[in-house]
Coordinates of C-alpha atoms in Angstrom, one line a residue:
Chain L
M1494 CA -39.0 57.2 33.7
A1495 CA -35.4 57.1 34.7
K1496 CA -34.8 57.9 38.3
A1497 CA -32.1 60.5 39.1
E1498 CA -30.7 58.4 42.0
A1499 CA -31.0 54.7 42.3
S1500 CA -30.5 52.7 45.4
F1501 CA -29.2 49.6 43.6
F1502 CA -28.4 48.4 40.2
T1503 CA -29.6 45.4 38.3
V1504 CA -27.7 42.9 36.2
I1505 CA -29.7 40.5 33.9
V1506 CA -27.6 37.7 32.4
T1507 CA -29.0 35.3 29.8
G1508 CA -27.2 32.9 27.8
Q1509 CA -26.3 29.2 27.5
I1510 CA -23.5 26.7 28.1
E1511 CA -22.8 25.8 24.5
F1512 CA -20.5 22.9 24.4
A1513 CA -17.2 21.6 25.7
D1514 CA -14.3 20.2 24.0
I1515 CA -12.5 17.6 26.0
P1516 CA -10.3 15.2 24.0
S1517 CA -10.4 12.3 26.5
C1518 CA -14.0 12.3 27.2
D1519 CA -17.0 10.8 25.2
N1520 CA -20.0 11.5 27.3
A1521 CA -20.5 14.1 30.0
Y1522 CA -22.8 16.3 31.8
C1523 CA -22.2 19.8 33.1
K1524 CA -23.0 21.3 36.5
Y1525 CA -23.0 25.0 36.9
A1526 CA -23.2 27.2 39.9
I1527 CA -23.1 31.0 40.2
V1528 CA -21.4 32.6 43.2
H1529 CA -21.4 36.2 44.2
G1530 CA -20.3 38.6 46.9
D1531 CA -22.1 39.7 50.0
D1532 CA -23.6 43.0 48.5
W1533 CA -25.4 41.0 45.8
T1534 CA -29.0 39.7 46.0
H1535 CA -30.3 37.1 43.7
L1536 CA -33.6 38.1 42.2
D1537 CA -34.6 35.6 39.6
G1538 CA -33.6 32.5 37.7
P1539 CA -31.8 29.4 39.0
E1540 CA -28.3 29.9 40.5
D1541 CA -27.2 26.5 39.7
G1542 CA -28.2 23.6 37.5
I1543 CA -27.3 20.2 35.9
S1544 CA -27.4 19.6 32.2
Q1545 CA -28.2 16.5 30.3
I1546 CA -25.7 13.8 29.7
T1547 CA -24.4 14.3 26.1
R1548 CA -22.4 12.1 23.9
K1549 CA -20.1 12.9 21.2
T1550 CA -21.0 11.7 17.7
S1551 CA -19.0 11.7 14.5
S1552 CA -21.6 13.7 12.7
G1553 CA -21.9 16.4 15.4
P1554 CA -20.1 19.6 15.2
E1555 CA -16.4 18.9 15.3
Q1556 CA -16.6 16.1 18.0
K1557 CA -17.9 18.4 20.7
L1558 CA -20.0 17.6 23.8
V1559 CA -23.0 19.8 23.0
W1560 CA -25.2 20.8 25.9
N1561 CA -27.0 24.0 24.7
F1562 CA -28.0 24.5 28.3
P1563 CA -29.8 27.8 29.2
V1564 CA -28.5 30.1 31.9
E1565 CA -30.8 32.9 33.0
V1566 CA -30.2 34.8 36.1
T1567 CA -30.9 38.3 37.6
Y1568 CA -29.2 40.0 40.4
K1569 CA -29.4 43.4 42.1
A1570 CA -26.4 44.8 43.9
T1571 CA -25.0 47.9 45.6
N1572 CA -21.4 47.3 45.1
A1573 CA -19.6 45.9 42.0
F1574 CA -17.2 44.0 44.3
G1575 CA -18.1 40.3 44.3
W1576 CA -19.3 40.4 40.7
P1577 CA -21.0 37.0 40.0
Q1578 CA -18.8 34.1 38.8
L1579 CA -19.9 31.0 36.8
I1580 CA -18.4 27.9 38.0
L1581 CA -18.6 24.9 35.6
S1582 CA -17.9 21.3 36.6
V1583 CA -17.9 18.6 33.9
Y1584 CA -18.4 15.0 34.9
E1585 CA -18.1 11.8 32.7
I1586 CA -20.2 8.8 33.3
D1587 CA -17.9 5.8 33.1
A1588 CA -18.8 2.3 32.0
M1589 CA -19.7 1.4 35.6
G1590 CA -22.1 4.3 35.8
R1591 CA -19.8 6.4 38.2
D1592 CA -19.4 10.1 37.9
I1593 CA -15.8 11.0 37.1
I1594 CA -14.5 14.6 37.2
K1595 CA -13.3 15.8 33.8
G1596 CA -12.8 19.5 34.4
Y1597 CA -13.6 22.6 36.5
G1598 CA -13.8 26.0 35.0
C1599 CA -14.6 29.4 36.3
V1600 CA -15.2 32.9 34.7
H1601 CA -16.6 36.2 36.0
L1602 CA -19.7 37.2 34.2
P1603 CA -18.9 40.1 31.9
I1604 CA -18.8 43.4 33.8
A1605 CA -20.1 45.3 30.8
S1606 CA -23.4 45.0 28.9
G1607 CA -23.3 43.2 25.6
N1608 CA -23.0 39.8 23.9
F1609 CA -20.1 37.7 24.8
V1610 CA -18.8 34.2 23.9
R1611 CA -16.3 33.1 26.5
T1612 CA -14.0 30.2 26.1
V1613 CA -13.6 28.7 29.6
P1614 CA -10.4 26.7 30.1
L1615 CA -11.1 23.5 32.1
Y1616 CA -8.8 21.8 34.5
K1617 CA -8.8 19.0 37.1
P1618 CA -6.8 18.6 40.2
L1619 CA -4.0 16.1 40.5
S1620 CA -3.6 13.8 43.4
A1621 CA -1.5 15.1 46.3
S1622 CA 0.8 12.1 46.5
I1623 CA 1.9 9.0 44.7
A1624 CA 0.1 6.8 47.2
Q1625 CA -3.1 8.8 46.7
Q1626 CA -2.6 8.6 42.9
F1627 CA -2.5 4.8 43.2
I1628 CA -5.5 4.6 45.3
N1629 CA -7.5 6.9 42.9
W1630 CA -6.3 4.8 40.0
A1631 CA -7.4 1.6 41.7
T1632 CA -10.7 2.8 42.8
G1633 CA -11.4 4.7 39.7
R1634 CA -12.1 7.9 41.4
P1635 CA -9.7 10.7 40.5
A1636 CA -9.0 13.6 42.9
E1637 CA -11.9 16.3 43.2
F1638 CA -12.1 19.5 45.0
S1639 CA -13.7 19.0 48.3
N1640 CA -15.3 22.4 48.0
P1641 CA -17.0 22.7 44.6
K1642 CA -16.7 26.5 44.9
F1643 CA -12.9 26.3 45.1
P1644 CA -12.5 27.4 41.4
A1645 CA -14.0 30.7 42.2
M1646 CA -11.6 31.5 45.1
G1647 CA -8.2 33.0 44.7
E1648 CA -6.8 32.1 48.1
G1649 CA -5.1 28.9 49.0
R1650 CA -4.1 27.8 45.5
E1651 CA -0.4 27.6 46.1
V1652 CA -0.6 24.0 47.1
T1653 CA -2.9 23.0 44.3
R1654 CA -1.6 21.1 41.3
V1655 CA -3.9 20.8 38.3
Q1656 CA -3.9 19.4 34.7
S1657 CA -5.6 21.2 31.9
T1658 CA -8.2 19.0 30.2
G1659 CA -9.9 21.1 27.5
H1660 CA -12.3 24.1 27.3
A1661 CA -16.0 24.9 27.4
S1662 CA -17.8 27.7 25.4
V1663 CA -20.3 29.8 27.2
A1664 CA -22.4 32.5 25.4
L1665 CA -23.6 35.3 27.6
N1666 CA -25.7 38.3 27.1
V1667 CA -25.5 40.9 29.9
I1668 CA -27.9 43.8 30.5
T1669 CA -27.2 46.3 33.2
K1670 CA -29.7 48.7 34.6
D1671 CA -29.2 51.8 36.7
M1672 CA -25.4 51.5 36.7
A1673 CA -25.0 55.1 35.5
T1674 CA -27.5 56.7 38.0
F1675 CA -25.7 54.7 40.6
G1676 CA -22.4 56.4 39.7
Y1677 CA -20.7 53.5 37.8
S1678 CA -19.4 53.8 34.3
E1679 CA -21.5 52.0 31.6
A1680 CA -19.3 50.4 29.1
K1681 CA -20.4 48.3 26.3
G1682 CA -18.4 45.3 25.5
A1683 CA -18.0 43.7 22.1
A1684 CA -18.1 39.9 21.6
V1685 CA -14.8 38.5 22.7
R1686 CA -13.5 35.1 22.4
V1687 CA -10.6 34.1 24.6
A1688 CA -8.8 31.2 23.1
I1689 CA -6.0 29.5 25.0
Chain P
M749 CA -13.5 59.3 46.3
A750 CA -13.4 57.8 42.8
E751 CA -13.5 54.1 42.8
L752 CA -12.2 51.4 40.5
H753 CA -13.2 47.8 40.1
I754 CA -11.0 45.3 38.5
V755 CA -12.9 42.1 37.8
G756 CA -11.5 39.2 35.7
E757 CA -9.2 36.3 35.4
I758 CA -5.5 35.5 34.9
V759 CA -6.5 33.0 32.1
G760 CA -3.2 31.2 31.6
A761 CA 0.1 31.4 29.6
S762 CA 1.7 30.1 26.5
G763 CA 5.0 30.2 24.8
F764 CA 7.2 29.2 27.7
E765 CA 10.0 26.7 27.1
E766 CA 9.3 25.1 30.6
R767 CA 6.2 23.2 31.4
N768 CA 4.4 23.0 34.9
L769 CA 4.0 26.6 35.5
F770 CA 2.5 28.8 38.2
C771 CA 2.3 32.4 38.6
K772 CA 2.8 34.9 41.5
W773 CA 1.1 38.1 40.9
G774 CA 0.3 41.4 42.6
L775 CA -1.2 44.8 42.0
E776 CA 0.8 47.9 42.6
A777 CA -0.8 51.4 42.9
G778 CA 0.2 54.9 44.0
S779 CA 0.0 56.1 47.6
M780 CA -3.4 57.8 47.0
W781 CA -4.9 54.5 46.2
D782 CA -6.4 52.2 48.7
V783 CA -7.6 48.6 48.4
V784 CA -11.1 48.6 49.8
E785 CA -11.9 44.9 49.3
G786 CA -10.4 42.0 47.5
E787 CA -7.0 40.4 47.2
A788 CA -4.4 42.6 45.5
G789 CA -2.0 39.8 44.9
G790 CA -1.5 36.1 45.2
Q791 CA -0.3 32.8 43.6
T792 CA -2.1 30.7 41.1
H793 CA -2.1 26.9 41.2
C794 CA 0.6 25.0 39.4
C795 CA -0.7 23.7 36.0
Y796 CA 0.7 20.5 34.6
P797 CA -0.5 20.4 31.0
P798 CA -0.9 17.0 29.2
E799 CA 1.6 16.0 26.6
G800 CA 1.4 18.1 23.4
E801 CA -0.5 21.0 25.1
P802 CA 1.4 24.1 24.5
S803 CA -0.3 26.3 27.1
V804 CA -1.1 26.2 30.8
V805 CA -4.4 27.1 32.4
W806 CA -4.6 29.2 35.6
S807 CA -8.1 30.5 35.6
H808 CA -7.2 32.6 38.6
P809 CA -10.0 34.9 39.6
V810 CA -9.3 38.7 40.2
D811 CA -11.7 40.9 42.0
V812 CA -10.3 44.1 43.5
H813 CA -12.0 47.3 44.6
Y814 CA -9.9 50.5 44.8
A815 CA -10.7 53.8 46.1
A816 CA -8.5 56.7 44.8
K817 CA -8.0 60.3 46.1
S818 CA -5.9 61.0 43.1
L819 CA -5.5 59.4 39.7
V820 CA -1.7 59.5 39.8
G821 CA -0.3 56.0 40.3
W822 CA -3.0 54.2 38.3
P823 CA -2.7 50.5 39.4
K824 CA -0.6 48.0 37.5
M825 CA -0.3 44.2 37.7
W826 CA 3.1 42.5 38.0
F827 CA 3.7 38.8 37.3
Q828 CA 6.4 36.3 38.1
V829 CA 6.1 33.0 36.3
W830 CA 7.7 30.0 38.0
H831 CA 8.4 26.6 36.8
M832 CA 8.1 23.5 39.0
D833 CA 10.5 20.7 38.0
D834 CA 10.1 16.9 38.6
H835 CA 11.8 17.1 42.0
G836 CA 9.5 19.8 43.3
L837 CA 12.1 22.5 43.0
K838 CA 11.0 25.9 41.6
D839 CA 12.7 28.2 39.3
L840 CA 12.0 31.5 37.8
C841 CA 11.0 31.7 34.0
G842 CA 9.5 35.0 33.4
Y843 CA 8.8 38.6 34.8
G844 CA 6.2 40.9 33.4
F845 CA 3.8 43.7 34.2
C846 CA 0.9 45.6 32.6
H847 CA -1.1 48.6 33.5
V848 CA -4.7 48.0 34.4
P849 CA -6.7 49.3 31.3
T850 CA -7.9 52.8 32.0
G851 CA -11.0 52.5 29.9
P852 CA -14.2 50.8 31.4
G853 CA -15.3 47.7 29.7
M854 CA -14.0 44.2 28.9
H855 CA -10.3 43.9 27.9
E856 CA -8.2 41.0 26.7
V857 CA -4.6 41.6 27.8
E858 CA -1.5 39.8 26.7
V859 CA 1.6 40.4 28.8
C860 CA 4.9 39.5 27.2
T861 CA 7.4 38.4 29.7
W862 CA 11.2 38.4 30.0
C863 CA 13.8 36.6 32.0
P864 CA 17.3 37.7 33.2
E865 CA 19.9 36.3 31.0
G866 CA 23.0 35.9 33.3
T867 CA 26.7 35.4 32.4
P868 CA 27.9 32.3 30.6
L869 CA 29.2 30.8 33.9
E870 CA 25.8 31.4 35.5
K871 CA 24.1 29.7 32.5
L872 CA 26.3 26.7 32.8
Q873 CA 25.6 26.6 36.5
A874 CA 21.8 26.8 35.9
F875 CA 22.0 24.0 33.4
F876 CA 23.6 21.6 35.8
V877 CA 22.4 22.5 39.2
G878 CA 19.4 24.7 38.5
G879 CA 18.7 28.2 39.8
K880 CA 18.6 30.8 37.1
P881 CA 19.5 34.3 37.8
R882 CA 16.7 36.4 39.5
L883 CA 16.2 40.1 40.1
K884 CA 17.6 41.3 43.4
Y885 CA 15.1 44.2 43.5
E886 CA 11.7 43.1 42.3
E887 CA 10.5 46.6 41.8
V888 CA 12.5 46.5 38.6
I889 CA 9.5 44.4 37.1
H890 CA 7.2 47.4 37.2
S891 CA 8.9 50.6 38.2
P892 CA 9.8 53.0 35.4
G893 CA 13.4 53.3 36.6
D894 CA 16.6 52.3 34.8
R895 CA 17.1 48.8 33.4
F896 CA 20.3 49.7 31.7
R897 CA 22.9 46.9 31.6
L898 CA 20.3 44.3 32.6
A899 CA 20.7 41.5 30.0
T900 CA 17.4 39.6 29.4
R901 CA 15.8 37.3 27.0
A902 CA 12.2 36.8 25.9
A903 CA 9.9 34.4 27.7
G904 CA 6.2 33.5 27.1
V905 CA 3.0 35.4 27.1
I906 CA 0.5 35.6 29.9
K907 CA -3.2 36.1 29.0
L908 CA -5.6 38.1 31.1
Q909 CA -9.2 38.8 30.7
L910 CA -10.0 42.0 32.7
G911 CA -13.2 43.8 33.2
V912 CA -12.8 47.4 34.4
C913 CA -15.6 49.5 36.0
V914 CA -15.2 52.9 37.5
K915 CA -17.4 54.8 39.9
D916 CA -18.0 58.5 40.4
F917 CA -15.4 59.6 37.8
D918 CA -18.0 61.9 36.3
K919 CA -18.5 63.6 39.6
Y920 CA -14.8 64.6 39.6
N921 CA -14.8 65.6 35.9
V922 CA -12.6 62.7 34.9
A923 CA -13.0 61.5 31.4
H924 CA -13.4 57.8 30.9

């Protein structure tokens, strides 16, 4: 019962945050949040979540921080601009029980239907000055972004200095509905793995 | 009007001799193309990779919405890779460009970059005081004009992950 003209299109994303590979980190949890443009409406599934705290083991797969954390979200939209982005923030729990940032990462959800495994590079901000660096070292709180949505924004990055920390792997399955009747191209994407 | 969406990331770069890199980028399209929404250019953060890490991470989001009256002048992306030294001085280390993929879907694009070579005197100067030769006219990066007598050398590779989505191309009988 396909309609000739649709007034919106639907994007259904299922998948999981599989694991992260961060050399200097033994236990961590992962927070995710999905941000989108103004013409998008959230229909179903949580837009943010916090995973369990996982620990690396010598018997586990290649010393990875495994979360296997589900992501299931559905959106409807009238405009492909503002396509949803998945923001990851990985925190370590240190010996004193504090949350220490280990990496931020951000990817756009795939714009084509299909099954994708995306390797998300992770990075953390560096302190703005040497004094700040010393304070951060002394208090054991490294620099964080004051706005957790910052990794999804392209503006104002000129003054940001970051250090790469590792990468996370995210498996995503995308289904699009009514994109063709809405006038958009319907491309099918193959599984792609971007390694950097 | 036919519409084009470019959604993706400037993932990062590898293969540069220098470390601590950032990237200035922009989108260039013909006169019949208009940017409806989104930023068609900008600058990434500066990435300081840890020791032993050969690549840098920019993870810079790109989301641009074009409307086109004609397909002539399909958009292209240009890049300038800059290096930040220990004293906070910046120096150029690569130019490159790529056309936005014309097929809808997900694309992994690698852009090879190059750097002006300069005369032996300029090289000596750059070694001691910094400041490598740069292009006087930056259109040379992406315009199809002459590059005759411009001496360059190879630099690193920029990695992009681009999703392309077109709208109403069928209505104007454009194959995609």
